[in-house]
């Protein structure tokens, strides 16, 4: 076999989805060999590698995922005196073995394969007083596999335990950061070598027991460590006396007193790291954890009160006593630092995740259930590929039902066909994980039910205790709300500053703001989000063209006084309808996923990407192609024309151009528009020629829809030239 090691063995590893490379002695032959961890080569490449490197040694790449958020790693023990000790700590030399030993031997020591968290870094644990090292090999490392020939001995590497290819990876021992810490504490002390010799072990044993108690080792862990260190055939009293040494160390507060705060903090950190909690960060400076009782999909901010409560409960159960706030705060801060600097970054989502190929919706249940939507339909399940954060007031969605009818929503809200299509367009757009998003503007007289309609939308997409919010005054407050909620509902808006209008446009299409973290420093904190949202009010709160051209405007008629029901009665009825409505809505999103790549983006709307997603779903709504998009275009046109006709500048321009087109300089136009007698400015009119130029440029598309065309003709020494003219009054409405 020695003359065809790679040729014979490599296909066996590839069949088990394990990446291997050709090796000369102990050195990889190919440059950039770490890149092979990304996947198994195709059949053609496999044949090429086997033919070229048939006689070479074979090396296994470590760090490959093996399920349950774990990777394949190895403990490389380069000192025979430490092999038994390592096996004991991993539970492989005990009477009741819970894992399978799979490893290999070379010239000295042994290599033991383990399951490790993805966050495990390549670690060298250095032995003290002449002891060798234990290397933990993870992502980016390679180990030479049997029956490769050892370059020093000239003999094949030997299998230690069971061959790796014959092992169920879930049965391999699992290494934790706590165990690595105990390994460091043990072989990094000058006492381990004394225990290994088995001579004069009393004083060294007392000292090592204290070291391990301080390292937060349990009594059983300390016994296993000593058992692994003592030589075979040892006949002394160390193990008989060990329990007393441990008890003495605990009585002297090595684990909680004297250095009590630090030791207690370390113990809490160790407890957390040894739990099923998984730390990570969002790549933007925030640390998160998934907790055992919430499943692997739900992310909790490490700095939050929820995480602190879980940590306090964990510590109380393990230590069987209350824990003060000081060590808890320090433990949480330590875990936060570990998450930020030692663990991987993953995106964190609010309620909805995915892309144009698939949508995942957090139902908000205690076990982390999600709805997975793809091009074939939707189903309820549990998966850990996406992490969801649940903001303040987060509430659960009901489990959706197949076979529902969106028409039930139209009937329930008493909407005409036009407004129903607009509402459905917004709901489908809001379930696009990536945006951009149409802005839903709901207007109506007092008593038209605009707030109730918006609350129903919130209950469908992102239910929360805070169903309705007030429109904030500052963009930074808007972004803070966007951080907490997937869908925002701004209730009873009565006006909107230009700054806030621009911020809302940025929120709908993906943008953010940068603010100082603290008044005492110059660091900036960037808040950037893309969120769907709705604003309701009586009328006139939105009048800037940029916002209007991103909007889906809905106008509601007053509800009749007779036959009105209470809101509680209506919500009780809606709760019965909601599972079917959700099922039908998710089915429509499945059509959007299926058709998105093949459908032509609508060209008659500014928000073409948002409109394309909606258009892709139309076939699943029993609507003729283009009907919903035309409804949006018509509503936008009517809304923009109505708003711009109330603008003072537009009214002046229309009156001016009824006598004929205006052509001249901006300064001349400014003089025409302003009262030449007292130079008084009407509210809404620009106050300088420069302001006039900017306002015309901003309002140009909106005024064109209302029949006034603005053309900029260039610039010379006197200023900008402009031409403005009106369309004939009988030109008719545009076609959609």
XYZ file of C-alpha atoms in Angstrom, residues 113-581:
469
model
C -9.815 13.554 16.888
C -12.495 15.632 18.613
C -15.589 17.675 17.925
C -15.020 21.352 18.649
C -17.029 24.587 18.453
C -16.514 26.613 15.288
C -14.949 29.334 17.396
C -12.043 27.107 18.525
C -8.733 28.712 17.643
C -5.535 26.825 16.948
C -4.004 26.603 20.415
C -0.633 25.476 21.734
C -0.677 24.409 25.399
C 2.897 24.491 26.586
C 4.077 22.001 29.171
C 6.213 23.147 32.066
C 9.229 21.557 33.767
C 10.220 19.449 30.772
C 6.774 18.291 29.714
C 5.879 18.403 26.045
C 3.072 20.397 24.429
C -0.522 19.669 23.484
C -1.565 21.377 20.245
C -5.212 21.845 19.372
C -5.480 21.842 15.591
C -8.559 23.470 14.070
C -9.405 25.473 10.939
C -6.353 26.125 8.768
C -4.383 23.124 10.062
C -3.602 19.719 8.575
C -2.584 16.354 10.027
C -0.921 13.440 8.210
C -3.101 10.309 8.234
C -2.324 6.559 8.304
C -0.978 4.687 6.426
C 1.302 7.577 5.402
C 5.019 7.046 6.061
C 6.526 9.002 8.936
C 9.576 10.870 7.569
C 11.666 10.241 10.732
C 10.882 6.589 11.471
C 10.306 5.389 7.924
C 7.282 3.438 9.236
C 3.565 4.020 8.593
C 1.487 6.069 10.983
C -0.703 3.758 13.056
C -4.399 3.979 13.847
C -4.999 4.712 17.533
C -8.396 3.444 18.619
C -10.851 3.213 15.743
C -10.139 4.445 12.190
C -11.644 7.901 11.646
C -13.365 6.769 8.447
C -15.333 4.161 10.400
C -16.562 6.542 13.090
C -19.885 8.358 13.394
C -18.582 11.893 13.971
C -21.307 12.581 16.529
C -19.648 9.924 18.730
C -16.293 11.694 18.880
C -15.438 13.388 22.188
C -16.310 17.074 22.385
C -13.652 19.531 23.490
C -14.753 22.710 25.274
C -12.980 25.912 26.200
C -13.327 24.826 29.814
C -11.378 21.624 29.138
C -8.680 23.548 27.304
C -8.422 25.830 30.314
C -7.972 22.813 32.606
C -5.291 21.387 30.314
C -3.429 24.702 30.470
C -3.752 24.878 34.244
C -2.480 21.315 34.643
C 0.533 20.971 32.360
C 1.368 24.651 32.755
C 2.063 24.063 36.456
C 5.297 22.746 37.912
C 3.329 20.151 39.878
C 2.134 17.964 36.980
C 5.575 16.464 36.322
C 5.792 15.370 39.980
C 2.420 13.606 39.821
C 3.508 11.895 36.586
C 6.574 10.414 38.307
C 4.380 9.005 41.095
C 7.007 9.863 43.755
C 6.620 12.302 46.684
C 3.244 13.381 45.343
C 1.655 14.764 48.535
C 2.805 18.384 48.469
C 2.594 18.623 44.698
C -0.860 17.026 44.803
C -2.177 19.501 47.379
C -0.849 22.385 45.297
C -2.192 21.057 41.985
C -5.626 20.441 43.537
C -5.690 24.110 44.602
C -4.658 25.200 41.092
C -7.498 23.189 39.555
C -10.073 24.428 42.084
C -9.054 27.980 41.190
C -9.511 27.063 37.499
C -13.167 26.127 38.272
C -12.678 22.391 37.821
C -15.327 20.149 39.356
C -14.394 17.448 41.872
C -14.862 14.700 39.281
C -12.736 16.573 36.728
C -9.912 16.900 39.246
C -10.081 13.160 40.013
C -9.911 12.332 36.288
C -6.932 14.652 35.797
C -4.993 13.038 38.659
C -5.937 9.553 37.458
C -4.623 10.408 34.013
C -1.370 11.869 35.358
C -0.428 9.115 37.786
C 1.635 6.309 36.230
C 0.162 2.886 35.528
C 0.618 0.586 38.531
C 0.820 3.496 40.989
C 0.269 2.184 44.548
C 0.387 5.385 46.632
C -2.391 7.171 48.517
C -2.827 10.209 46.245
C -6.268 9.244 44.945
C -7.421 8.274 48.437
C -6.381 11.660 49.852
C -7.400 13.731 46.821
C -10.999 14.417 47.903
C -9.696 15.857 51.166
C -7.239 18.122 49.320
C -10.056 19.402 47.101
C -12.330 20.050 50.079
C -9.526 21.904 51.861
C -8.925 24.109 48.810
C -12.595 24.988 48.630
C -12.735 25.674 52.388
C -9.864 28.122 51.920
C -11.986 29.946 49.312
C -9.706 29.236 46.385
C -12.864 29.100 44.276
C -14.829 32.016 45.737
C -13.108 33.943 48.526
C -9.940 35.930 49.125
C -9.712 36.401 45.403
C -13.417 35.773 45.655
C -14.755 38.154 43.054
C -12.257 37.158 40.380
C -12.690 33.443 41.068
C -16.484 33.680 41.111
C -16.451 35.654 37.882
C -14.219 33.012 36.317
C -16.530 30.258 37.536
C -19.593 31.969 36.027
C -17.778 32.493 32.727
C -16.765 28.834 32.716
C -20.318 27.718 33.468
C -21.621 29.774 30.555
C -18.962 28.534 28.145
C -19.655 24.934 29.136
C -23.377 25.287 28.586
C -25.039 24.920 25.205
C -24.845 28.676 24.765
C -23.193 29.794 21.509
C -21.429 33.164 21.346
C -21.005 35.234 18.190
C -21.102 38.846 17.039
C -22.872 40.714 14.267
C -19.692 42.165 12.760
C -20.832 45.628 13.789
C -19.683 45.716 17.390
C -22.574 43.915 19.126
C -22.126 40.592 20.932
C -24.875 37.947 20.846
C -25.556 34.505 22.250
C -28.011 31.729 21.530
C -29.359 30.205 24.737
C -30.370 26.555 25.252
C -34.012 27.207 26.124
C -34.639 29.400 23.058
C -33.083 27.247 20.343
C -30.306 28.103 17.934
C -32.277 30.638 15.874
C -32.960 33.221 18.590
C -30.121 35.614 19.390
C -29.891 37.518 22.666
C -27.666 40.572 23.075
C -24.986 39.705 25.621
C -25.312 43.161 27.157
C -29.065 42.862 27.639
C -31.018 42.298 30.848
C -32.392 39.038 29.386
C -28.884 37.617 29.090
C -27.994 38.771 32.627
C -31.081 37.040 34.043
C -30.193 33.806 32.243
C -26.618 34.049 33.533
C -27.842 34.637 37.103
C -30.167 31.620 36.874
C -27.384 29.438 35.458
C -24.989 30.465 38.247
C -27.592 29.938 40.973
C -28.437 26.436 39.773
C -24.796 25.406 39.554
C -23.460 27.075 42.702
C -26.652 26.581 44.739
C -26.443 30.071 46.196
C -27.333 33.621 45.125
C -24.718 35.507 43.155
C -24.156 39.231 43.604
C -24.371 41.706 40.732
C -20.630 42.529 40.639
C -19.349 39.125 39.468
C -22.331 38.792 37.123
C -21.559 42.123 35.451
C -17.899 41.188 35.105
C -18.794 37.757 33.738
C -21.197 39.259 31.190
C -18.555 41.812 30.148
C -15.996 39.028 29.769
C -18.363 36.936 27.658
C -19.101 40.003 25.551
C -15.382 40.480 24.878
C -14.987 36.780 24.049
C -17.896 36.996 21.590
C -16.469 40.091 19.910
C -12.846 39.018 19.609
C -12.764 35.211 19.668
C -15.925 34.168 17.851
C -17.249 34.400 14.331
C -19.448 37.137 12.928
C -22.956 36.327 11.706
C -25.719 38.636 10.483
C -28.585 39.103 12.921
C -32.096 39.668 11.594
C -35.297 41.148 12.972
C -38.287 38.841 12.252
C -37.407 38.186 8.563
C -34.216 36.825 6.984
C -33.094 35.371 3.681
C -32.823 36.672 0.139
C -34.580 36.496 -3.216
C -34.082 32.710 -3.216
C -35.717 31.998 0.130
C -37.414 33.756 3.027
C -37.274 32.726 6.698
C -39.735 34.241 9.199
C -39.328 34.034 12.967
C -42.700 33.023 14.432
C -41.632 34.213 17.868
C -42.320 30.930 19.639
C -40.451 29.751 22.708
C -38.705 26.967 20.764
C -37.517 29.214 17.921
C -39.856 27.905 15.185
C -39.636 29.581 11.798
C -41.531 29.604 8.510
C -39.334 28.718 5.550
C -40.589 29.964 2.174
C -38.998 28.879 -1.096
C -40.044 28.539 -4.719
C -42.016 25.368 -4.035
C -44.068 26.685 -1.111
C -43.684 27.158 2.619
C -43.363 25.029 5.730
C -42.905 25.462 9.471
C -39.646 24.151 10.886
C -36.610 24.927 12.993
C -33.224 25.843 11.589
C -30.093 27.531 12.889
C -28.759 28.970 9.634
C -30.235 32.391 10.484
C -30.075 34.263 13.756
C -33.027 36.397 14.867
C -33.083 39.084 17.518
C -36.353 39.865 19.255
C -36.744 43.522 20.164
C -38.653 45.109 23.015
C -42.325 44.082 23.074
C -41.822 41.310 20.498
C -44.891 39.063 20.116
C -45.473 35.728 18.415
C -47.212 35.077 15.128
C -49.707 32.208 14.978
C -48.773 29.071 13.073
C -49.939 29.709 9.479
C -52.391 27.407 7.738
C -52.302 26.118 4.183
C -55.295 26.788 1.970
C -56.083 30.296 3.254
C -57.607 33.095 1.191
C -56.317 36.670 1.097
C -59.782 37.733 0.034
C -60.798 37.259 3.670
C -58.608 40.269 4.487
C -60.389 42.423 1.890
C -63.762 41.457 3.288
C -62.670 41.967 6.887
C -61.336 45.489 6.195
C -64.167 46.380 3.757
C -61.685 47.535 1.086
C -62.545 48.208 -2.538
C -60.536 46.354 -5.180
C -58.140 49.257 -5.750
C -57.176 49.737 -2.101
C -57.063 45.975 -1.548
C -54.481 45.608 -4.326
C -52.416 48.417 -2.832
C -52.525 46.814 0.604
C -51.524 43.385 -0.717
C -48.669 44.959 -2.674
C -47.319 46.501 0.525
C -47.645 43.268 2.521
C -45.803 41.210 -0.105
C -43.112 43.883 -0.418
C -42.722 43.952 3.385
C -41.872 40.218 3.306
C -38.948 40.803 0.953
C -35.954 40.173 3.254
C -33.632 42.609 1.491
C -35.741 45.592 0.448
C -36.111 48.219 -0.874
C -39.597 48.956 0.429
C -42.558 51.014 -0.675
C -43.738 53.475 1.966
C -47.368 52.906 2.878
C -49.225 56.197 3.407
C -52.734 55.724 4.778
C -54.995 58.792 4.749
C -58.567 59.254 5.770
C -60.941 61.421 7.701
C -61.508 60.954 11.385
C -63.393 57.690 11.862
C -62.147 56.081 8.622
C -60.266 53.329 10.497
C -56.791 54.258 9.276
C -55.127 53.439 12.614
C -56.950 50.103 12.796
C -55.899 49.147 9.254
C -52.289 49.907 10.133
C -52.522 47.806 13.284
C -53.833 44.872 11.243
C -50.809 45.236 8.945
C -48.527 45.184 11.978
C -50.227 42.037 13.308
C -49.701 40.297 9.963
C -46.012 41.134 9.524
C -44.453 41.918 12.910
C -46.778 41.880 15.946
C -45.552 43.801 18.965
C -46.911 45.238 22.188
C -46.128 48.649 20.700
C -48.433 48.368 17.670
C -48.402 52.098 16.924
C -45.606 54.628 17.356
C -45.382 58.383 17.132
C -43.339 59.697 14.228
C -40.038 60.796 15.846
C -38.576 64.270 15.437
C -34.959 63.185 14.926
C -33.445 60.758 12.397
C -31.369 59.052 15.118
C -34.554 58.218 17.035
C -36.001 56.756 13.836
C -32.966 54.478 13.416
C -33.163 53.358 17.052
C -36.771 52.290 16.449
C -35.713 50.532 13.234
C -33.154 48.562 15.233
C -35.895 47.127 17.452
C -38.734 46.539 14.980
C -38.999 44.913 11.573
C -42.133 46.846 10.581
C -42.811 50.312 11.972
C -46.262 51.921 12.163
C -46.348 55.696 12.689
C -49.774 56.741 13.875
C -51.658 60.040 13.414
C -48.901 62.017 11.696
C -49.807 65.670 11.290
C -46.666 67.058 9.704
C -43.206 66.069 8.601
C -40.007 68.094 8.522
C -37.775 67.907 5.460
C -35.049 66.215 7.518
C -37.433 63.487 8.666
C -38.842 63.013 5.159
C -35.310 62.408 3.865
C -34.598 60.000 6.738
C -37.754 58.004 5.935
C -36.685 57.731 2.291
C -33.296 56.430 3.445
C -34.967 53.901 5.748
C -37.137 52.583 2.888
C -34.245 52.095 0.468
C -31.391 51.288 2.854
C -29.416 54.088 4.415
C -28.333 55.380 7.754
C -26.845 58.101 9.861
C -23.582 58.552 11.764
C -23.687 60.085 15.243
C -21.135 60.509 17.991
C -21.032 57.700 20.525
C -20.295 60.009 23.440
C -20.062 63.751 23.835
C -16.638 63.207 25.386
C -15.013 61.582 22.351
C -14.948 61.777 18.586
C -15.953 58.185 17.803
C -18.844 57.745 15.406
C -21.623 55.197 15.689
C -23.251 54.323 12.366
C -26.893 53.218 12.351
C -28.022 51.830 9.012
C -31.207 49.864 8.382
C -33.681 49.068 5.608
C -37.214 48.572 6.911
C -40.822 48.591 5.678
C -43.065 51.083 7.454
C -46.452 52.759 7.248
C -47.585 56.265 8.191
C -51.183 57.286 8.736
C -52.825 60.655 9.199
C -55.730 62.789 8.084
C -54.033 64.498 5.124
C -51.116 66.620 4.017
C -48.404 65.199 6.250
C -46.302 63.990 3.289
C -45.581 66.491 0.533
C -41.981 66.097 -0.603
C -41.621 64.503 -4.068
C -38.883 62.032 -3.063
C -41.127 60.466 -0.453
C -44.276 60.562 -2.601
C -42.562 58.694 -5.455
C -41.605 55.908 -3.046
C -45.102 55.615 -1.624
C -48.138 53.388 -1.901
C -50.926 55.824 -0.928
C -54.233 54.494 0.352
C -57.251 56.719 0.953
C -59.954 55.371 3.215
C -63.565 56.465 3.297
C -65.345 57.174 6.604
C -66.997 54.127 8.127
C -70.770 54.300 8.556
C -71.907 55.146 12.057
C -74.470 52.366 12.153
C -73.289 48.816 12.645
C -69.913 49.685 14.097
C -68.297 47.055 16.312
C -65.793 47.475 19.087
C -62.106 47.064 18.339
C -61.960 44.084 20.703
C -64.699 42.336 18.717
C -62.907 43.028 15.449
C -59.560 41.784 16.736
C -61.145 38.590 18.058
C -62.555 37.937 14.586
C -59.228 38.773 12.952
C -57.314 36.365 15.196
C -59.426 33.536 13.744
C -58.707 34.658 10.182
C -54.994 35.362 10.626
C -53.517 31.819 10.241
C -55.234 31.396 6.860
C -54.271 34.925 5.751
